[in-house]
Every structure is written in C-alpha cells, then in structure tokens.
Amino acid sequence: MRTELNLTRLDRVFARLDREPERPANIDVPKMSRHRVALLAGTLAFYLAIVWLVVITSWLVRLDWQVMFFRPYQQWAGIHWFVDYYVVLGQRGPTAVMVAAWLGWRSWRQHTLRPLLALGASLLLLNITVGAAKIGMGRLGPHYATAIGSNEMGLGGDIFPSGHTANAVVTWGILAYLASTPRARRWLSAVSAVTSLGVGMATVYLGTHWLSDVLLGWVAGLLVLLALPWFEPLIARAEDGIFDLRDRWRARGGMTAPAPLSPVETPVRLKPRPASQNETAARAAAARAPAYLAPGPHTARSERTPVTPVGSRRPAPTDRVVRGTASTARPLTGG
C-alpha cells in the first residue's frame, strides 16, 4: 500500500527554502538606472521641501502643534500597550539583530557575503546621513517644546528626522532590495512601507515626534535605499577581500581550500598500489580459511530435496508381512 506524507505549511516553506540554489551564478544586483536616478532626485527634492517648510514655520509646523495638542495617547488610551510593543520594530538594535539573522542564514546558504555587507553598508549610510541631519538641525521634540507655534529648530534637539522611521524603512526595506524575484520585491516593498509608516505614526501617538519628523524620516530612509546601488562595487570588493583573507589564513594554518571541481577531458588509468607485507599475509590467511557458501534463494517446500528416503521414517519390522503378498507356511516340527 502506498502512503503519502501530509506536509504542513511550515514543512512546505522549508522544502522550498532547501531548493534555493547554492552559489547563484546570476545574482540580480540593482543598478543605478535612469529611472532610479530620477526617483532619487525627486525624493531628495521632497526631502529639502519638508526641511524648508519647517524652517519657515509654515502650515506644516502648525499641523505639528495641532496633532500634539490632540494628544492621541489620551484619545485612544486602550491601544497604548500595543503601540509600546509595535514601536520596537523601528529600534535599531532589535530590528538589526532579526534581519541580520535571516540574511546571515541566506549568506551561509548561498556562500556569499553580499546580503550581510549590504545590510552593514545601508545601516552605516543611515547613521551618517540621519545623524548628521539630527545634529545639524537640532530640533526639540513635543515633550520639550519651549514656545507654542515655533519650529523648535536649533535648540540642541535630535529628533528631526525621526530615527525610528528611517531605521524601519532601511532595515525592513533591505529585504526587498535583496529579494531574488520581482514579485517578492514588490510584496516586501509594500510590507516595509506599511511597517515603517506604522512605526512613525506610533511615535506620533506616543508624543515623542512631530508629524513632520515622521515624514522626513521616511524620506531619509528611502534615500538610503535608492542610493545603495552606488555602493555595490565597494561591497563586491569588500567581499573579495574577505574571501582572500580567509584563504590566506587557511594557507597559513596548513588548511587547504577546497578546489573547484572540473570535468576530466581524458581518462586516467590508475595503477594498483603495491601491497605491504601485512596485507599479503592477510590475503594468504583468507585464502586458506574454509569458505562457507551463503544459503541460496528461498524455495518452496515442494521443491526442496528430501534429506531422508521417500516413505515412512520408521524402520519396517523384520517379522511383519506386507499386505497383498502370500505368506509362506512355517515348517511344522513333529514330536
């Protein structure tokens, strides 16, 4: 009877992961196309426009104050516990550990360091650009505002743009950036966009950021992802350098790197290795030992050769007369 395994959804996911090719020959590395350059320029213009609207204390700053006075954490106090946990998706430490664990497994599976190096380059670029903007503009947050209606710029703060939002865009967006198929890239892009906007709204709900901080943080993270293809040659050189360093370390320690397999063009004739004295003595002893043949294939009972003569196994008595034969008369003795 043939039995089929009932695979669960988790088993099917792991089976699909196991079919992922090792050492992919054609990794899809994003390049700076004209479309990407145009999108990068438009995003940068939007970034500068948000900064300018805050600097001149425009309607965007008034909207920031209106949202702050609305106090969402008091209007919807029932979801405060959920928002406290959800905002962790934008913290750099926990999110970097989770994403690095997944990309580390992928690097080990595909024997390439590009996923981890791309994550490290994006986080480094994020810290430099967003950190410099925070320190340069020095805006105070809602909890530390000094004058109602002011933009709170240049007062020594560090909340503009929102680091939680920018980090969520980059950390979760790098998964879409490294996706292997266009369909996965689209889905992961949508998920990362919704997650990062949710993290930004969570900071507004908690009162730790202005609404304009969230908008600028989202745009700052998007700029990092759009500019990342410019750093792909540097990532490739860093990967080659790390692998060369590993090979030199193995050679110095006496370990040889596995050579790549190549097809043999001509057949190679192998010569038998000369046997030693111990092997010769063992072969001679094995030749002198009695050989026991293994039993043959199983046969039916009717086909077996009987080990006793056909007939009854009991010996026939000497004084018994077989039926159907004439008995001989015994001689009578006279008295």
Steps between C-alpha positions, in 0.01 A plus 500: 500500500638842405499766766544874437640747750266780607735800505404796711535858381822542698644184342420634154671830581819326613487267199483803273792660681705183455455529124671839500810468278840516661758735356256672260679595183270786398424706811269787414697803623300826471666765289461877480272520200349823369172420667670454836703818459184696420323350801797584720500861379127535563531353849788734582292798384214386726750470788619857453142625467404353840806656662418837346137488615613437855771766492257776389239385757235432237170315516688176562625630836147610593378150414770360728369705792137409431583129506703547819212679678261229387701255717424171323633298795211638706235476228571132436646386828386141448764426234788652693640158596497384138674813373773458762583158354449597137743791514779248571489415127677830444774466761838442344624227736214245495419546131865476394540174693188345346581602143869409539404150618293441186761650266774305677319174429458607140870585472596161639255326268620676184869522602507876452546795736306751291176495710684574825729755338203677338328518839813639664551760226138615518508537881831686485366736234183549705687588819723749318227685308221497759739563788653799325153641424386457859802677643504770232135604539476445877122495529330432831220246539141562611574415865778762514343778292568851629258728312160420354499528121879508458695252287738422792798494262860558610433440870723195546244226433551184294158387377483647147481276297350205686764234553241230576325558168818521293640188664177308434511601132862387457497188718185348355552650156835324460308173481316631195826636358661154523194306378574244230179538297304809384183371667672459836654845460159660447341325797789572734509864388133541587543327837805710592321823400194420713716388794715813493200733476338312788814546709500872421135538595574311822759761597248777426242319713745477790589868464873445444508642145332767294307396193758671278773295668331183380463627143865601482615173660308297243654699215850476655479121517375482141797708385739249656339207318493688169868595528616153605580374143781757484672302776465158335854507347641579845298212648633262233861606566450458874362150445795401283741640756339305785511175302866560405583563865325176594697304240831646621410418859420141402828468309696638795333254735568201275143470375443472128200661340275261309584510130213546255392191314592490130402240237769248403575519128701177458461177696762438761630146556558425864789271598451251782672590820769248607380296793696495823617187688209515743245523219666206319490283813134593560406403145681163531324423828165586345572264207583208733186550714204272419236668294138476604248556231204711583163328471333525164173669423188393684317212329161347555464199724396280209820585310741415780710185476401256772772418749350154575375226264145531379262310720452452866780603732431194726703187413295207377489202744667183383211266597224715347333383185419747242136507394414349163774236504464128565634385831734200510399212726724430786632142517338287762712309735386161616520372848 
